Each structure stands twice: as structure tokens, then as C-alpha cells.
PDB file of C-alpha atoms and ligand atoms in Angstrom:
ATOM      1  CA  UNK A 123     138.003 101.942  89.314  1.00 84.00           C
ATOM      2  CA  UNK A 124     137.756 101.314  92.830  1.00 91.00           C
ATOM      3  CA  UNK A 125     134.772  99.044  94.713  1.00 91.00           C
ATOM      4  CA  UNK A 126     132.643 102.626  95.722  1.00 96.00           C
ATOM      5  CA  UNK A 127     132.577 103.318  91.996  1.00 96.00           C
ATOM      6  CA  UNK A 128     131.271  99.906  91.068  1.00 98.00           C
ATOM      7  CA  UNK A 129     128.643 100.417  93.513  1.00 98.00           C
ATOM      8  CA  UNK A 130     127.930 103.665  92.728  1.00 98.00           C
ATOM      9  CA  UNK A 131     127.490 102.372  88.999  1.00 98.00           C
ATOM     10  CA  UNK A 132     124.757  99.306  90.599  1.00 98.00           C
ATOM     11  CA  UNK A 133     122.984 102.195  92.507  1.00 98.00           C
ATOM     12  CA  UNK A 134     122.252 104.764  89.417  1.00 98.00           C
ATOM     13  CA  UNK A 135     121.287 101.276  87.043  1.00 98.00           C
ATOM     14  CA  UNK A 136     119.050  99.868  89.490  1.00 98.00           C
ATOM     15  CA  UNK A 137     117.628 103.497  90.438  1.00 98.00           C
ATOM     16  CA  UNK A 138     116.325 103.779  87.302  1.00 98.00           C
ATOM     17  CA  UNK A 139     114.280 100.867  87.625  1.00 98.00           C
ATOM     18  CA  UNK A 140     111.660 103.048  89.559  1.00 98.00           C
ATOM     19  CA  UNK A 141     108.329 103.792  87.556  1.00 98.00           C
ATOM     20  CA  UNK A 142     106.043 106.844  88.494  1.00 98.00           C
ATOM     21  CA  UNK A 143     103.467 106.384  91.316  1.00 97.00           C
ATOM     22  CA  UNK A 144     105.381 102.487  93.023  1.00 98.00           C
ATOM     23  CA  UNK A 145     105.588 102.159  96.370  1.00 98.00           C
ATOM     24  CA  UNK A 146     109.713 101.780  96.656  1.00 98.00           C
ATOM     25  CA  UNK A 147     111.300  99.987  99.876  1.00 98.00           C
ATOM     26  CA  UNK A 148     114.818 101.702 100.269  1.00 98.00           C
ATOM     27  CA  UNK A 149     117.914  99.140 101.723  1.00 98.00           C
ATOM     28  CA  UNK A 150     120.444  99.830 103.880  1.00 98.00           C
ATOM     29  CA  UNK A 151     124.294 100.541 103.240  1.00 98.00           C
ATOM     30  CA  UNK A 152     126.733 102.113 101.605  1.00 98.00           C
ATOM     31  CA  UNK A 153     125.315 101.022  98.176  1.00 98.00           C
ATOM     32  CA  UNK A 154     121.656 101.692  99.010  1.00 98.00           C
ATOM     33  CA  UNK A 155     123.260 104.814 100.657  1.00 98.00           C
ATOM     34  CA  UNK A 156     123.699 105.982  96.082  1.00 98.00           C
ATOM     35  CA  UNK A 157     120.585 103.926  95.249  1.00 98.00           C
ATOM     36  CA  UNK A 158     118.375 106.835  97.962  1.00 98.00           C
ATOM     37  CA  UNK A 159     120.737 109.674  96.287  1.00 98.00           C
ATOM     38  CA  UNK A 160     120.155 109.078  92.795  1.00 98.00           C
ATOM     39  CA  UNK A 161     116.411 108.141  93.654  1.00 98.00           C
ATOM     40  CA  UNK A 162     116.509 112.129  96.083  1.00 98.00           C
ATOM     41  CA  UNK A 163     117.913 113.584  92.376  1.00 98.00           C
ATOM     42  CA  UNK A 164     115.049 111.355  90.851  1.00 98.00           C
ATOM     43  CA  UNK A 165     112.398 112.882  93.233  1.00 98.00           C
ATOM     44  CA  UNK A 166     113.228 116.397  92.078  1.00 97.00           C
ATOM     45  CA  UNK A 167     113.239 115.740  88.366  1.00 97.00           C
ATOM     46  CA  UNK A 168     109.633 115.215  89.063  1.00 97.00           C
ATOM     47  CA  UNK A 169     109.561 111.340  89.356  1.00 98.00           C
ATOM     48  CA  UNK A 170     106.623 110.686  91.567  1.00 98.00           C
ATOM     49  CA  UNK A 171     107.266 107.153  94.598  1.00 98.00           C
ATOM     50  CA  UNK A 172     106.657 107.152  98.057  1.00 98.00           C
ATOM     51  CA  UNK A 173     109.601 104.577 100.353  1.00 98.00           C
ATOM     52  CA  UNK A 174     109.299 102.397 102.984  1.00 98.00           C
ATOM     53  CA  UNK A 175     113.117 102.733 104.917  1.00 98.00           C
ATOM     54  CA  UNK A 176     114.856  99.912 105.951  1.00 98.00           C
ATOM     55  CA  UNK A 177     117.134 101.668 108.987  1.00 97.00           C
ATOM     56  CA  UNK A 178     117.025 104.632 110.602  1.00 97.00           C
ATOM     57  CA  UNK A 179     119.879 105.869 109.065  1.00 97.00           C
ATOM     58  CA  UNK A 180     118.049 105.446 105.653  1.00 98.00           C
ATOM     59  CA  UNK A 181     115.164 106.948 106.765  1.00 98.00           C
ATOM     60  CA  UNK A 182     117.419 109.996 107.742  1.00 98.00           C
ATOM     61  CA  UNK A 183     119.028 110.214 104.561  1.00 98.00           C
ATOM     62  CA  UNK A 184     115.576 110.116 102.531  1.00 98.00           C
ATOM     63  CA  UNK A 185     113.962 112.559 105.097  1.00 98.00           C
ATOM     64  CA  UNK A 186     117.262 114.601 103.873  1.00 98.00           C
ATOM     65  CA  UNK A 187     116.516 114.506 100.272  1.00 98.00           C
ATOM     66  CA  UNK A 188     112.597 115.042 100.494  1.00 98.00           C
ATOM     67  CA  UNK A 189     111.691 111.299  99.359  1.00 98.00           C
ATOM     68  CA  UNK A 190     108.116 110.662 100.889  1.00 98.00           C
ATOM     69  CA  UNK A 191     108.188 107.737 103.401  1.00 98.00           C
ATOM     70  CA  UNK A 192     105.296 105.916 103.829  1.00 98.00           C
ATOM     71  CA  UNK A 193     104.446 102.476 106.155  1.00 98.00           C
ATOM     72  CA  UNK A 194     102.808  99.023 105.739  1.00 98.00           C
ATOM     73  CA  UNK A 195     100.087 100.857 107.504  1.00 98.00           C
ATOM     74  CA  UNK A 196      99.256 103.058 104.528  1.00 98.00           C
ATOM     75  CA  UNK A 197     100.247  99.901 101.570  1.00 98.00           C
ATOM     76  CA  UNK A 198     100.180  95.939 102.167  1.00 97.00           C
ATOM     77  CA  UNK A 199     102.588  95.458  99.415  1.00 97.00           C
ATOM     78  CA  UNK A 200     105.939  97.198  97.937  1.00 98.00           C
ATOM     79  CA  UNK A 201     106.175  96.965  94.224  1.00 98.00           C
ATOM     80  CA  UNK A 202     110.296  96.803  94.242  1.00 98.00           C
ATOM     81  CA  UNK A 203     113.249  97.340  96.646  1.00 98.00           C
ATOM     82  CA  UNK A 204     116.691  97.727  95.954  1.00 98.00           C
ATOM     83  CA  UNK A 205     118.612  97.144  98.545  1.00 98.00           C
ATOM     84  CA  UNK A 206     122.895  95.698  98.751  1.00 98.00           C
ATOM     85  CA  UNK A 207     123.955  92.656 100.339  1.00 98.00           C
ATOM     86  CA  UNK A 208     126.902  90.934 101.604  1.00 98.00           C
ATOM     87  CA  UNK A 209     126.812  88.274  99.799  1.00 98.00           C
ATOM     88  CA  UNK A 210     124.900  87.141  96.674  1.00 98.00           C
ATOM     89  CA  UNK A 211     125.329  83.308  95.515  1.00 97.00           C
ATOM     90  CA  UNK A 212     125.552  82.962  91.725  1.00 96.00           C
ATOM     91  CA  UNK A 213     122.533  81.656  89.714  1.00 96.00           C
ATOM     92  CA  UNK A 214     120.345  81.022  93.049  1.00 97.00           C
ATOM     93  CA  UNK A 215     120.775  84.664  94.257  1.00 98.00           C
ATOM     94  CA  UNK A 216     120.383  83.479  98.055  1.00 98.00           C
ATOM     95  CA  UNK A 217     121.579  86.093  99.966  1.00 98.00           C
ATOM     96  CA  UNK A 218     123.865  87.116 103.269  1.00 98.00           C
ATOM     97  CA  UNK A 219     122.740  90.388 104.727  1.00 98.00           C
ATOM     98  CA  UNK A 220     123.002  91.758 107.928  1.00 97.00           C
ATOM     99  CA  UNK A 221     126.745  93.223 108.224  1.00 96.00           C
ATOM    100  CA  UNK A 222     125.416  96.870 108.990  1.00 94.00           C
ATOM    101  CA  UNK A 223     123.368  95.350 111.659  1.00 94.00           C
ATOM    102  CA  UNK A 224     119.894  96.327 109.384  1.00 96.00           C
ATOM    103  CA  UNK A 225     118.487  92.974 108.599  1.00 96.00           C
ATOM    104  CA  UNK A 226     115.454  92.434 110.947  1.00 98.00           C
ATOM    105  CA  UNK A 227     113.530  95.260 108.680  1.00 97.00           C
ATOM    106  CA  UNK A 228     115.458  94.417 105.875  1.00 98.00           C
ATOM    107  CA  UNK A 229     113.858  91.614 105.999  1.00 98.00           C
ATOM    108  CA  UNK A 230     110.203  92.650 106.333  1.00 98.00           C
ATOM    109  CA  UNK A 231     110.346  94.863 103.381  1.00 98.00           C
ATOM    110  CA  UNK A 232     111.793  91.973 101.544  1.00 98.00           C
ATOM    111  CA  UNK A 233     109.030  89.506 102.412  1.00 98.00           C
ATOM    112  CA  UNK A 234     106.170  92.032 101.168  1.00 98.00           C
ATOM    113  CA  UNK A 235     108.073  92.925  98.099  1.00 98.00           C
ATOM    114  CA  UNK A 236     106.579  92.014  94.683  1.00 98.00           C
ATOM    115  CA  UNK A 237     110.497  92.414  93.312  1.00 98.00           C
ATOM    116  CA  UNK A 238     113.089  92.120  95.347  1.00 98.00           C
ATOM    117  CA  UNK A 239     116.639  94.022  93.638  1.00 98.00           C
ATOM    118  CA  UNK A 240     120.141  94.108  95.000  1.00 98.00           C
ATOM    119  CA  UNK A 241     123.534  96.458  94.232  1.00 98.00           C
ATOM    120  CA  UNK A 242     125.989  95.148  94.252  1.00 98.00           C
ATOM    121  CA  UNK A 243     129.819  94.553  93.605  1.00 98.00           C
ATOM    122  CA  UNK A 244     131.059  91.855  91.877  1.00 97.00           C
ATOM    123  CA  UNK A 245     133.488  91.463  95.187  1.00 97.00           C
ATOM    124  CA  UNK A 246     129.879  90.205  96.572  1.00 97.00           C
ATOM    125  CA  UNK A 247     129.645  86.833  94.219  1.00 97.00           C
ATOM    126  CA  UNK A 248     130.201  83.506  95.450  1.00 97.00           C
ATOM    127  CA  UNK A 249     129.579  79.782  94.645  1.00 96.00           C
ATOM    128  CA  UNK A 250     128.558  79.752  97.980  1.00 96.00           C
ATOM    129  CA  UNK A 251     127.159  81.827 101.164  1.00 97.00           C
ATOM    130  CA  UNK A 252     129.721  81.512 103.618  1.00 95.00           C
ATOM    131  CA  UNK A 253     132.537  82.047 101.639  1.00 92.00           C
ATOM    132  CA  UNK A 254     133.708  85.307 102.857  1.00 94.00           C
ATOM    133  CA  UNK A 255     131.639  86.323 105.341  1.00 96.00           C
ATOM    134  CA  UNK A 256     130.461  85.948 109.039  1.00 97.00           C
ATOM    135  CA  UNK A 257     126.650  84.984 108.914  1.00 98.00           C
ATOM    136  CA  UNK A 258     124.342  87.672 110.854  1.00 98.00           C
ATOM    137  CA  UNK A 259     122.170  86.704 113.358  1.00 98.00           C
ATOM    138  CA  UNK A 260     119.520  89.056 115.235  1.00 98.00           C
ATOM    139  CA  UNK A 261     118.669  87.680 119.194  1.00 98.00           C
ATOM    140  CA  UNK A 262     117.464  89.050 121.450  1.00 98.00           C
ATOM    141  CA  UNK A 263     119.327  90.346 124.303  1.00 98.00           C
ATOM    142  CA  UNK A 264     118.108  88.257 127.391  1.00 98.00           C
ATOM    143  CA  UNK A 265     119.677  85.078 127.330  1.00 98.00           C
ATOM    144  CA  UNK A 266     122.026  86.150 123.970  1.00 98.00           C
ATOM    145  CA  UNK A 267     124.329  83.042 125.349  1.00 98.00           C
ATOM    146  CA  UNK A 268     121.865  80.160 125.801  1.00 98.00           C
ATOM    147  CA  UNK A 269     120.763  81.284 122.159  1.00 98.00           C
ATOM    148  CA  UNK A 270     124.378  81.121 120.642  1.00 98.00           C
ATOM    149  CA  UNK A 271     124.902  77.996 122.097  1.00 98.00           C
ATOM    150  CA  UNK A 272     122.275  76.896 120.250  1.00 98.00           C
ATOM    151  CA  UNK A 273     123.621  77.990 117.310  1.00 98.00           C
ATOM    152  CA  UNK A 274     126.422  76.072 117.584  1.00 97.00           C
ATOM    153  CA  UNK A 275     125.157  73.313 117.850  1.00 97.00           C
ATOM    154  CA  UNK A 276     124.671  73.901 114.565  1.00 96.00           C
ATOM    155  CA  UNK A 277     127.840  74.160 113.004  1.00 95.00           C
ATOM    156  CA  UNK A 278     128.939  77.788 113.571  1.00 94.00           C
ATOM    157  CA  UNK A 279     131.020  79.900 115.958  1.00 97.00           C
ATOM    158  CA  UNK A 280     128.745  82.707 117.134  1.00 98.00           C
ATOM    159  CA  UNK A 281     130.021  85.992 118.425  1.00 98.00           C
ATOM    160  CA  UNK A 282     128.093  89.196 119.785  1.00 98.00           C
ATOM    161  CA  UNK A 283     128.677  91.930 117.643  1.00 98.00           C
ATOM    162  CA  UNK A 284     130.833  94.931 119.075  1.00 98.00           C
ATOM    163  CA  UNK A 285     131.502  98.710 118.890  1.00 97.00           C
ATOM    164  CA  UNK A 286     134.697 100.118 118.493  1.00 96.00           C
ATOM    165  CA  UNK A 287     134.565 100.651 122.781  1.00 97.00           C
ATOM    166  CA  UNK A 288     133.626  96.872 123.352  1.00 97.00           C
ATOM    167  CA  UNK A 289     129.883  98.084 124.467  1.00 98.00           C
ATOM    168  CA  UNK A 290     126.971  95.254 122.429  1.00 98.00           C
ATOM    169  CA  UNK A 291     126.022  97.083 119.117  1.00 98.00           C
ATOM    170  CA  UNK A 292     122.333  97.120 119.623  1.00 98.00           C
ATOM    171  CA  UNK A 293     119.822  96.626 116.445  1.00 97.00           C
ATOM    172  CA  UNK A 294     117.533  99.209 114.906  1.00 96.00           C
ATOM    173  CA  UNK A 295     114.588  96.975 116.866  1.00 95.00           C
ATOM    174  CA  UNK A 296     117.108  96.825 120.262  1.00 97.00           C
ATOM    175  CA  UNK A 297     118.418  93.770 119.526  1.00 98.00           C
ATOM    176  CA  UNK A 298     121.942  91.609 119.549  1.00 98.00           C
ATOM    177  CA  UNK A 299     123.469  90.546 116.574  1.00 98.00           C
ATOM    178  CA  UNK A 300     125.421  87.598 116.897  1.00 98.00           C
ATOM    179  CA  UNK A 301     127.806  87.044 113.985  1.00 98.00           C
ATOM    180  CA  UNK A 302     128.413  83.212 112.777  1.00 98.00           C
ATOM    181  CA  UNK A 303     131.050  81.823 111.526  1.00 97.00           C
ATOM    182  CA  UNK A 304     130.151  78.267 109.460  1.00 95.00           C
ATOM    183  CA  UNK A 305     131.867  76.318 107.189  1.00 90.00           C
ATOM    184  CA  UNK A 306     130.684  76.862 103.570  1.00 88.00           C
ATOM    185  CA  UNK A 307     126.768  76.882 103.610  1.00 95.00           C
ATOM    186  CA  UNK A 308     125.662  73.698 101.388  1.00 93.00           C
ATOM    187  CA  UNK A 309     121.819  74.104 102.245  1.00 96.00           C
ATOM    188  CA  UNK A 310     120.997  77.682 102.427  1.00 97.00           C
ATOM    189  CA  UNK A 311     117.457  76.948 102.896  1.00 97.00           C
ATOM    190  CA  UNK A 312     117.128  74.187 105.896  1.00 97.00           C
ATOM    191  CA  UNK A 313     120.295  76.115 107.560  1.00 97.00           C
ATOM    192  CA  UNK A 314     117.773  79.115 107.746  1.00 97.00           C
ATOM    193  CA  UNK A 315     115.309  77.083 109.032  1.00 98.00           C
ATOM    194  CA  UNK A 316     117.218  75.330 111.369  1.00 98.00           C
ATOM    195  CA  UNK A 317     118.239  78.830 113.163  1.00 98.00           C
ATOM    196  CA  UNK A 318     115.104  80.367 112.554  1.00 97.00           C
ATOM    197  CA  UNK A 319     113.598  77.819 114.814  1.00 98.00           C
ATOM    198  CA  UNK A 320     115.586  77.974 117.952  1.00 98.00           C
ATOM    199  CA  UNK A 321     114.203  80.371 120.919  1.00 98.00           C
ATOM    200  CA  UNK A 322     115.291  83.711 121.240  1.00 98.00           C
ATOM    201  CA  UNK A 323     116.617  83.909 117.111  1.00 98.00           C
ATOM    202  CA  UNK A 324     114.791  86.888 116.019  1.00 98.00           C
ATOM    203  CA  UNK A 325     116.072  86.851 112.657  1.00 98.00           C
ATOM    204  CA  UNK A 326     118.849  85.578 110.495  1.00 97.00           C
ATOM    205  CA  UNK A 327     121.150  87.153 107.702  1.00 98.00           C
ATOM    206  CA  UNK A 328     120.272  84.240 105.543  1.00 98.00           C
ATOM    207  CA  UNK A 329     117.389  85.492 102.448  1.00 98.00           C
ATOM    208  CA  UNK A 330     116.705  82.615 100.884  1.00 98.00           C
ATOM    209  CA  UNK A 331     114.664  82.768  98.060  1.00 98.00           C
ATOM    210  CA  UNK A 332     113.904  86.394  97.476  1.00 98.00           C
ATOM    211  CA  UNK A 333     115.745  88.379  95.332  1.00 98.00           C
ATOM    212  CA  UNK A 334     114.512  88.656  91.874  1.00 98.00           C
ATOM    213  CA  UNK A 335     117.335  90.198  90.426  1.00 98.00           C
ATOM    214  CA  UNK A 336     121.029  91.784  90.954  1.00 98.00           C
ATOM    215  CA  UNK A 337     123.259  94.341  89.701  1.00 98.00           C
ATOM    216  CA  UNK A 338     126.481  93.765  90.315  1.00 98.00           C
ATOM    217  CA  UNK A 339     129.289  96.175  88.481  1.00 98.00           C
ATOM    218  CA  UNK A 340     132.539  95.170  88.221  1.00 97.00           C
ATOM    219  CA  UNK A 341     135.706  95.617  86.014  1.00 95.00           C
ATOM    220  CA  UNK A 342     133.662  93.851  83.057  1.00 94.00           C
ATOM    221  CA  UNK A 343     131.009  96.103  83.253  1.00 97.00           C
ATOM    222  CA  UNK A 344     127.181  96.105  84.791  1.00 98.00           C
ATOM    223  CA  UNK A 345     125.593  92.537  84.838  1.00 97.00           C
ATOM    224  CA  UNK A 346     122.248  92.204  84.998  1.00 98.00           C
ATOM    225  CA  UNK A 347     121.498  88.448  86.634  1.00 97.00           C
ATOM    226  CA  UNK A 348     118.207  87.325  87.433  1.00 97.00           C
ATOM    227  CA  UNK A 349     117.420  83.584  88.902  1.00 94.00           C
ATOM    228  CA  UNK A 350     118.563  80.672  87.191  1.00 80.00           C
ATOM    229  CA  UNK A 351     120.891  83.337  85.479  1.00 75.00           C
TER     230      UNK A 351
HETATM  231  O1  LIG B  63     122.763  95.453 107.309  1.00 72.96           O
HETATM  232  C1  LIG B  63     123.222  96.063 106.434  1.00 72.96           C
HETATM  233  C2  LIG B  63     122.796  95.585 105.565  1.00 72.96           C
HETATM  234  O2  LIG B  63     122.151  94.206 104.797  1.00 72.96           O
HETATM  235  C3  LIG B  63     123.680  95.775 103.453  1.00 72.96           C
HETATM  236  O3  LIG B  63     122.726  96.021 102.553  1.00 72.96           O
HETATM  237  C4  LIG B  63     125.132  95.368 103.511  1.00 72.96           C
HETATM  238  O4  LIG B  63     125.265  94.844 104.643  1.00 72.96           O
HETATM  239  C5  LIG B  63     125.766  95.622 101.971  1.00 72.96           C
HETATM  240  O5  LIG B  63     125.845  96.703 103.158  1.00 72.96           O
HETATM  241  P1  LIG B  63     127.071  97.294 101.867  1.00 72.96           P
HETATM  242  O6  LIG B  63     126.293  97.832 100.620  1.00 72.96           O
HETATM  243  O7  LIG B  63     127.734  98.872 102.903  1.00 72.96           O
HETATM  244  O8  LIG B  63     128.577  96.346 101.375  1.00 72.96           O
END
């Protein structure tokens, strides 16, 4: 079975966790898109919920499926957010997110969620963050070079993300993303604090202590992981 099929399996499983009357956070990326698709189906079958999307792309997809959207002006808390991730650390469920460029809105929604459920295929599970992927850091476009130098003082190599045409990638929030290569991250909480204390950093793709559950699908079936398990 392909990685895409495993992503779909994890997404379908997680979409069943949404209950009538919930405020739901909708993640971004290829796995989260399967969740939105499944929730569109459940909405047509009569499930009543409202949703807060974490990107313009997800907003468009949800609206196209007739899902009712809401805002933090109307709801202070989100009951359940379902989102993808680029790496999931076994045990802690600490994450690297943002390869799709949506990390700022994703983190705002995650921070207001009672439960953050991550959906992924099993290639995303790692023993230590930074083993497979770069760490995205969203920064203001003004002075990004100075911000990158400060990140490099922490031991990472920071490069601005570019589109295929060579132009800088610009996030939904109008910022740049620095993709940072760190040696394997042994203390995610500390690195997260250090990166966030740099002037010019808007948000980092390290999500520490935020995920409550991970639904991971692979050749051995679907696993429902919780912190510590
Ligand atoms: O900015 C993008 C998000 O953090 C995604 O959830 C993450 O990159 C995983 O994406 P995918 O499900 O496409 O692998």
C-alpha cells in the first residue's frame, strides 16, 4: 500500500473522533486534506460541527464541501484539532511541522485546542526530532538575514524557502520560512524557547507538549498513540 493510502487510513480513523456540536480545528497538508474530505462526507450525512481552518488552502477545501466555518471571535476554545506533521517523536509526541508552510496558523489553533490529534503514515515516526526533516521557522521578511544569523548561532543552518521560480516562499501570514538544518534535536523544549526568543522569529515548527494523540497508519495497521505510550 502507498504512503498516500496510509495517510487516508489515518485520516478516516481520526475523522470518526469528531462528535456532534464540536468546534473542530482543520489542519493543513496532504494528510489533513483527507481528514477534511472525510468530514465533508460526515457533514453531508448529518454531523453538526463548525470548523476553524489553519490555512487558506484548507479553508477553500472545507468551504467547497459545505463545512461551516467559524472564528476565534465566536469560539474561545477548539474541542478537537486534527492535523498532519512532518515528524512525530515516539513517546513524547513532540512534532516538527510546517513543511507545507502553515505552521503559524496551525500553532495558534493547536494552542487553543483541548485535544490535538496528529494523523500520519508511519514514516513520520522518529526517535529524535530532526532525524529526517529540516525545521521550518517562520520569520519576518524584514531583516531575515539577521534572524538567520541568530538561528545559526544556535547551531542550525538556515536557508530561506523558495518557490520553483526562485522567488521567496511567502506564508499565509505574509512572512518568510527559514528551513533550518540542526543536528539531531535532543532537547526540543529548550531549542524551541531559544528560537522563539530571537527577534524577527514569528514562530517555530517545533510543537512541544501540544499533541495529545497520534493516529499512525502503516504496514502493521493503524496505531492510536497517546503521550507516553
Ligand atoms: O505546514 C504544513 C503542515 O505542518 C503539515 O501538516 C505537514 O507539513 C504535514 O504535511 P503532509 O500531511 O502533507 O505530509
